[in-house]
Amino acid sequence: MTFIEKLRCLLTFGQGVALPLPEIKPNQSPFDLFQQWFEEANKSGILLPEAMSVSSVAQNGQPSSRMVLLKSFNEEGFVFYTNYGSRKHSELQQNDKVALLFHWNILQRQVRIEGTIEKLSVKQSEQYFHSRDRGSQIGAWASKQSQKLSYDDELKDRVSHYEEKFAGHEVPLPNFWGGLNVKPHYIEFWQGRASRLHDRICFEKQDQCWQQFKLHP
Ligand SMILES: Cc1cc2nc3c(=O)[nH]c(=O)nc-3n(C[C@H](O)[C@H](O)[C@H](O)COP(=O)(O)O)c2cc1C
Protein backbone atom coordinates (compact mmCIF):
# COMPACT_ATOMS: atom_id res chain seq x y z
CA MET A 1 0.00 0.00 0.00
CA THR A 2 1.42 3.40 -0.91
CA PHE A 3 1.78 6.17 1.66
CA ILE A 4 -1.08 8.09 0.05
CA GLU A 5 -3.32 5.01 0.13
CA LYS A 6 -2.50 4.45 3.81
CA LEU A 7 -3.22 8.06 4.60
CA ARG A 8 -6.49 7.88 2.70
CA CYS A 9 -7.54 4.78 4.59
CA LEU A 10 -6.66 6.23 7.96
CA LEU A 11 -8.42 9.51 7.29
CA THR A 12 -11.48 7.96 5.70
CA PHE A 13 -12.62 5.63 8.40
CA GLY A 14 -10.51 2.86 6.93
CA GLN A 15 -8.16 2.01 9.77
CA GLY A 16 -8.65 -1.68 9.20
CA VAL A 17 -6.77 -1.71 5.93
CA ALA A 18 -3.65 -0.50 7.70
CA LEU A 19 -3.71 -3.61 9.90
CA PRO A 20 -1.74 -6.65 8.81
CA LEU A 21 -3.95 -9.29 7.24
CA PRO A 22 -4.33 -12.48 9.24
CA GLU A 23 -2.04 -15.28 8.27
CA ILE A 24 -4.28 -18.13 7.10
CA LYS A 25 -2.75 -21.60 7.43
CA PRO A 26 -4.09 -24.39 5.19
CA ASN A 27 -5.63 -26.11 8.24
CA GLN A 28 -6.85 -22.87 9.86
CA SER A 29 -9.92 -23.35 12.07
CA PRO A 30 -12.60 -20.74 11.28
CA PHE A 31 -13.49 -20.74 14.99
CA ASP A 32 -9.93 -19.82 16.02
CA LEU A 33 -9.93 -17.06 13.43
CA PHE A 34 -13.33 -15.83 14.68
CA GLN A 35 -11.98 -15.88 18.25
CA GLN A 36 -8.99 -13.79 17.15
CA TRP A 37 -11.14 -11.24 15.28
CA PHE A 38 -13.69 -11.11 18.10
CA GLU A 39 -10.92 -10.36 20.63
CA GLU A 40 -9.55 -7.65 18.35
CA ALA A 41 -13.05 -6.17 17.97
CA ASN A 42 -13.38 -6.18 21.79
CA LYS A 43 -10.04 -4.42 22.20
CA SER A 44 -10.80 -1.85 19.47
CA GLY A 45 -13.30 0.03 21.61
CA ILE A 46 -16.27 -0.72 19.32
CA LEU A 47 -19.51 -0.51 21.29
CA LEU A 48 -21.22 -3.91 21.53
CA PRO A 49 -18.86 -5.88 19.27
CA GLU A 50 -21.06 -8.89 20.14
CA ALA A 51 -24.05 -7.33 18.34
CA MET A 52 -24.96 -9.33 15.25
CA SER A 53 -27.73 -9.38 12.71
CA VAL A 54 -29.83 -12.56 12.53
CA SER A 55 -31.79 -13.22 9.37
CA SER A 56 -34.67 -15.63 8.99
CA VAL A 57 -36.98 -16.39 6.08
CA ALA A 58 -40.77 -16.67 6.46
CA GLN A 59 -42.78 -19.42 4.79
CA ASN A 60 -43.79 -17.02 1.98
CA GLY A 61 -40.08 -16.39 1.20
CA GLN A 62 -39.92 -12.97 2.89
CA PRO A 63 -36.53 -12.53 4.66
CA SER A 64 -36.24 -10.41 7.81
CA SER A 65 -33.28 -9.32 9.93
CA ARG A 66 -32.79 -8.00 13.43
CA MET A 67 -29.90 -7.43 15.84
CA VAL A 68 -29.23 -9.71 18.81
CA LEU A 69 -26.27 -10.21 21.15
CA LEU A 70 -23.87 -13.11 20.77
CA LYS A 71 -23.53 -14.66 24.21
CA SER A 72 -21.11 -17.52 23.55
CA PHE A 73 -19.52 -19.47 20.74
CA ASN A 74 -17.43 -22.57 20.19
CA GLU A 75 -17.08 -25.27 17.51
CA GLU A 76 -20.72 -26.25 18.12
CA GLY A 77 -21.99 -22.82 17.11
CA PHE A 78 -22.96 -19.26 17.97
CA VAL A 79 -25.48 -18.72 20.77
CA PHE A 80 -28.02 -15.97 21.42
CA TYR A 81 -31.11 -15.77 23.63
CA THR A 82 -34.62 -14.76 22.76
CA ASN A 83 -38.34 -15.29 23.21
CA TYR A 84 -39.44 -18.57 21.59
CA GLY A 85 -42.79 -16.96 20.68
CA SER A 86 -41.08 -14.18 18.72
CA ARG A 87 -41.31 -13.65 14.99
CA LYS A 88 -37.69 -14.76 14.50
CA HIS A 89 -38.18 -18.05 16.31
CA SER A 90 -41.53 -18.79 14.66
CA GLU A 91 -39.86 -18.32 11.26
CA LEU A 92 -36.81 -20.34 12.24
CA GLN A 93 -39.02 -23.18 13.44
CA GLN A 94 -40.60 -23.40 9.97
CA ASN A 95 -37.27 -22.92 8.19
CA ASP A 96 -34.17 -23.64 10.25
CA LYS A 97 -31.82 -21.93 7.78
CA VAL A 98 -30.31 -18.81 9.32
CA ALA A 99 -27.67 -16.15 8.56
CA LEU A 100 -25.65 -14.08 11.02
CA LEU A 101 -23.69 -10.92 10.24
CA PHE A 102 -21.10 -8.99 12.23
CA HIS A 103 -19.72 -5.62 11.12
CA TRP A 104 -16.76 -4.19 13.01
CA ASN A 105 -16.56 -0.84 11.26
CA ILE A 106 -13.38 0.67 12.69
CA LEU A 107 -11.49 -2.49 11.80
CA GLN A 108 -13.12 -2.64 8.36
CA ARG A 109 -14.14 -6.21 9.01
CA GLN A 110 -17.26 -8.20 8.36
CA VAL A 111 -18.03 -11.83 9.24
CA ARG A 112 -20.86 -13.69 7.51
CA ILE A 113 -22.13 -16.94 8.96
CA GLU A 114 -24.72 -19.30 7.44
CA GLY A 115 -26.09 -22.38 9.11
CA THR A 116 -29.03 -23.99 10.82
CA ILE A 117 -30.66 -23.28 14.14
CA GLU A 118 -31.23 -25.51 17.15
CA LYS A 119 -32.65 -24.84 20.61
CA LEU A 120 -30.36 -24.96 23.62
CA SER A 121 -31.29 -27.34 26.45
CA VAL A 122 -33.48 -25.97 29.25
CA LYS A 123 -30.51 -26.45 31.61
CA GLN A 124 -28.25 -24.25 29.47
CA SER A 125 -30.94 -21.58 29.08
CA GLU A 126 -31.65 -21.68 32.81
CA GLN A 127 -27.98 -21.15 33.62
CA TYR A 128 -27.82 -18.04 31.41
CA PHE A 129 -31.25 -16.73 32.52
CA HIS A 130 -30.22 -16.76 36.18
CA SER A 131 -26.98 -14.93 35.39
CA ARG A 132 -29.04 -11.93 34.17
CA ASP A 133 -30.16 -9.09 36.41
CA ARG A 134 -33.62 -9.43 37.98
CA GLY A 135 -35.05 -6.61 35.85
CA SER A 136 -34.17 -8.47 32.65
CA GLN A 137 -35.63 -11.69 34.06
CA ILE A 138 -38.93 -9.93 34.84
CA GLY A 139 -38.74 -8.26 31.42
CA ALA A 140 -38.52 -11.65 29.74
CA TRP A 141 -41.76 -12.71 31.47
CA ALA A 142 -43.50 -9.41 30.74
CA SER A 143 -42.70 -9.08 27.04
CA LYS A 144 -44.88 -10.96 24.55
CA GLN A 145 -42.08 -10.32 22.04
CA SER A 146 -43.24 -9.47 18.49
CA GLN A 147 -46.94 -9.34 19.45
CA LYS A 148 -49.03 -6.16 19.17
CA LEU A 149 -49.51 -4.16 22.38
CA SER A 150 -53.22 -4.20 23.30
CA TYR A 151 -52.96 -0.76 24.95
CA ASP A 152 -50.14 1.73 25.74
CA ASP A 153 -49.49 0.69 29.33
CA GLU A 154 -49.78 -3.04 28.72
CA LEU A 155 -46.06 -3.72 29.10
CA LYS A 156 -45.76 -1.59 32.25
CA ASP A 157 -48.77 -3.40 33.77
CA ARG A 158 -47.31 -6.78 32.90
CA VAL A 159 -43.98 -5.84 34.52
CA SER A 160 -45.85 -4.85 37.73
CA HIS A 161 -47.80 -8.11 37.60
CA TYR A 162 -44.68 -10.29 37.39
CA GLU A 163 -42.76 -8.20 39.97
CA GLU A 164 -45.62 -8.89 42.38
CA LYS A 165 -45.96 -12.52 41.38
CA PHE A 166 -42.26 -13.33 41.94
CA ALA A 167 -41.68 -10.95 44.89
CA GLY A 168 -39.33 -12.58 47.40
CA HIS A 169 -38.65 -15.56 45.09
CA GLU A 170 -36.17 -16.48 42.42
CA VAL A 171 -37.62 -15.65 38.98
CA PRO A 172 -38.04 -18.98 37.13
CA LEU A 173 -37.03 -19.44 33.48
CA PRO A 174 -40.14 -18.86 31.34
CA ASN A 175 -40.88 -21.89 29.14
CA PHE A 176 -41.15 -19.50 26.17
CA TRP A 177 -37.64 -18.08 26.53
CA GLY A 178 -34.14 -19.45 25.98
CA GLY A 179 -31.11 -19.91 23.81
CA LEU A 180 -30.70 -20.66 20.13
CA ASN A 181 -27.52 -22.09 18.67
CA VAL A 182 -26.54 -21.35 15.08
CA LYS A 183 -24.65 -24.37 13.76
CA PRO A 184 -22.57 -22.97 10.89
CA HIS A 185 -21.72 -24.57 7.56
CA TYR A 186 -20.29 -21.38 5.99
CA ILE A 187 -18.16 -18.66 7.59
CA GLU A 188 -16.70 -15.78 5.60
CA PHE A 189 -14.17 -13.25 6.87
CA TRP A 190 -14.03 -9.95 4.98
CA GLN A 191 -11.18 -7.52 5.45
CA GLY A 192 -11.47 -4.08 3.87
CA ARG A 193 -8.45 -3.01 1.82
CA ALA A 194 -7.44 -0.01 -0.26
CA SER A 195 -9.01 0.62 -3.67
CA ARG A 196 -11.87 -1.79 -2.86
CA LEU A 197 -9.48 -4.72 -3.31
CA HIS A 198 -10.84 -6.38 -0.21
CA ASP A 199 -9.94 -9.83 1.07
CA ARG A 200 -12.61 -12.51 1.44
CA ILE A 201 -11.55 -15.71 3.15
CA CYS A 202 -14.26 -18.37 3.23
CA PHE A 203 -14.70 -21.64 5.07
CA GLU A 204 -17.26 -24.21 3.97
CA LYS A 205 -18.05 -27.41 5.83
CA GLN A 206 -18.01 -30.48 3.60
CA ASP A 207 -18.17 -34.03 5.01
CA GLN A 208 -17.40 -32.75 8.50
CA CYS A 209 -14.25 -30.94 7.25
CA TRP A 210 -13.79 -27.21 6.73
CA GLN A 211 -12.60 -26.35 3.21
CA GLN A 212 -11.18 -22.88 2.65
CA PHE A 213 -11.10 -20.67 -0.43
CA LYS A 214 -10.96 -16.99 -1.36
CA LEU A 215 -13.47 -14.91 -3.31
CA HIS A 216 -13.09 -11.83 -5.50
CA PRO A 217 -14.19 -8.77 -3.56
C1 LIG B 1 -27.98 -4.09 19.75
C2 LIG B 1 -29.25 -4.89 19.92
C3 LIG B 1 -29.19 -6.09 20.60
C4 LIG B 1 -30.35 -6.87 20.75
N1 LIG B 1 -30.24 -8.08 21.37
C5 LIG B 1 -31.31 -8.90 21.40
C6 LIG B 1 -31.18 -10.24 21.91
O1 LIG B 1 -30.09 -10.69 22.31
N2 LIG B 1 -32.29 -11.01 21.89
C7 LIG B 1 -33.49 -10.58 21.42
O2 LIG B 1 -34.45 -11.33 21.45
N3 LIG B 1 -33.64 -9.33 20.92
C8 LIG B 1 -32.58 -8.49 20.89
N4 LIG B 1 -32.71 -7.23 20.35
C9 LIG B 1 -34.02 -6.81 19.81
C10 LIG B 1 -34.21 -7.42 18.41
O3 LIG B 1 -33.45 -6.69 17.45
C11 LIG B 1 -35.67 -7.49 17.96
O4 LIG B 1 -36.27 -6.21 18.04
C12 LIG B 1 -36.50 -8.45 18.81
O5 LIG B 1 -35.76 -9.63 19.09
C13 LIG B 1 -37.79 -8.84 18.09
O6 LIG B 1 -37.47 -9.40 16.84
P1 LIG B 1 -38.51 -10.33 16.02
O7 LIG B 1 -39.86 -9.70 16.16
O8 LIG B 1 -38.02 -10.31 14.62
O9 LIG B 1 -38.45 -11.71 16.63
C14 LIG B 1 -31.58 -6.41 20.21
C15 LIG B 1 -31.62 -5.19 19.52
C16 LIG B 1 -30.47 -4.46 19.38
C17 LIG B 1 -30.53 -3.16 18.61
PDB file of C-alpha atoms and ligand atoms in Angstrom, residues 48 51 56 64-71 80-83 86-89 145-146 177, ligand 1:
ATOM      1  CA  LEU A  48     -21.217  -3.909  21.530  1.00  0.00           C
ATOM      2  CA  ALA A  51     -24.051  -7.327  18.335  1.00  0.00           C
ATOM      3  CA  SER A  56     -34.673 -15.634   8.991  1.00  0.00           C
ATOM      4  CA  SER A  64     -36.238 -10.411   7.806  1.00  0.00           C
ATOM      5  CA  SER A  65     -33.282  -9.316   9.932  1.00  0.00           C
ATOM      6  CA  ARG A  66     -32.791  -8.003  13.431  1.00  0.00           C
ATOM      7  CA  MET A  67     -29.904  -7.431  15.844  1.00  0.00           C
ATOM      8  CA  VAL A  68     -29.233  -9.714  18.808  1.00  0.00           C
ATOM      9  CA  LEU A  69     -26.269 -10.212  21.148  1.00  0.00           C
ATOM     10  CA  LEU A  70     -23.870 -13.113  20.766  1.00  0.00           C
ATOM     11  CA  LYS A  71     -23.532 -14.662  24.212  1.00  0.00           C
ATOM     12  CA  PHE A  80     -28.016 -15.965  21.419  1.00  0.00           C
ATOM     13  CA  TYR A  81     -31.111 -15.773  23.632  1.00  0.00           C
ATOM     14  CA  THR A  82     -34.618 -14.755  22.764  1.00  0.00           C
ATOM     15  CA  ASN A  83     -38.341 -15.287  23.209  1.00  0.00           C
ATOM     16  CA  SER A  86     -41.078 -14.180  18.715  1.00  0.00           C
ATOM     17  CA  ARG A  87     -41.308 -13.650  14.986  1.00  0.00           C
ATOM     18  CA  LYS A  88     -37.687 -14.757  14.504  1.00  0.00           C
ATOM     19  CA  HIS A  89     -38.179 -18.049  16.313  1.00  0.00           C
ATOM     20  CA  GLN A 145     -42.078 -10.316  22.038  1.00  0.00           C
ATOM     21  CA  SER A 146     -43.245  -9.474  18.493  1.00  0.00           C
ATOM     22  CA  TRP A 177     -37.642 -18.078  26.532  1.00  0.00           C
TER      23      TRP A 177
HETATM   24  C1  LIG B   1     -27.977  -4.088  19.754  1.00  0.00           C
HETATM   25  C2  LIG B   1     -29.246  -4.893  19.923  1.00  0.00           C
HETATM   26  C3  LIG B   1     -29.190  -6.094  20.603  1.00  0.00           C
HETATM   27  C4  LIG B   1     -30.345  -6.872  20.746  1.00  0.00           C
HETATM   28  N1  LIG B   1     -30.238  -8.083  21.371  1.00  0.00           N
HETATM   29  C5  LIG B   1     -31.315  -8.901  21.399  1.00  0.00           C
HETATM   30  C6  LIG B   1     -31.178 -10.240  21.908  1.00  0.00           C
HETATM   31  O1  LIG B   1     -30.091 -10.687  22.312  1.00  0.00           O
HETATM   32  N2  LIG B   1     -32.286 -11.011  21.886  1.00  0.00           N
HETATM   33  C7  LIG B   1     -33.487 -10.582  21.419  1.00  0.00           C
HETATM   34  O2  LIG B   1     -34.451 -11.334  21.446  1.00  0.00           O
HETATM   35  N3  LIG B   1     -33.641  -9.330  20.917  1.00  0.00           N
HETATM   36  C8  LIG B   1     -32.583  -8.487  20.890  1.00  0.00           C
HETATM   37  N4  LIG B   1     -32.705  -7.225  20.351  1.00  0.00           N
HETATM   38  C9  LIG B   1     -34.024  -6.809  19.806  1.00  0.00           C
HETATM   39  C10 LIG B   1     -34.208  -7.419  18.408  1.00  0.00           C
HETATM   40  O3  LIG B   1     -33.448  -6.690  17.445  1.00  0.00           O
HETATM   41  C11 LIG B   1     -35.673  -7.489  17.960  1.00  0.00           C
HETATM   42  O4  LIG B   1     -36.269  -6.215  18.035  1.00  0.00           O
HETATM   43  C12 LIG B   1     -36.497  -8.452  18.814  1.00  0.00           C
HETATM   44  O5  LIG B   1     -35.760  -9.630  19.094  1.00  0.00           O
HETATM   45  C13 LIG B   1     -37.794  -8.843  18.091  1.00  0.00           C
HETATM   46  O6  LIG B   1     -37.474  -9.403  16.838  1.00  0.00           O
HETATM   47  P1  LIG B   1     -38.508 -10.325  16.018  1.00  0.00           P
HETATM   48  O7  LIG B   1     -39.857  -9.699  16.161  1.00  0.00           O
HETATM   49  O8  LIG B   1     -38.020 -10.311  14.622  1.00  0.00           O
HETATM   50  O9  LIG B   1     -38.445 -11.710  16.632  1.00  0.00           O
HETATM   51  C14 LIG B   1     -31.577  -6.413  20.206  1.00  0.00           C
HETATM   52  C15 LIG B   1     -31.618  -5.189  19.515  1.00  0.00           C
HETATM   53  C16 LIG B   1     -30.467  -4.455  19.380  1.00  0.00           C
HETATM   54  C17 LIG B   1     -30.528  -3.160  18.607  1.00  0.00           C
END
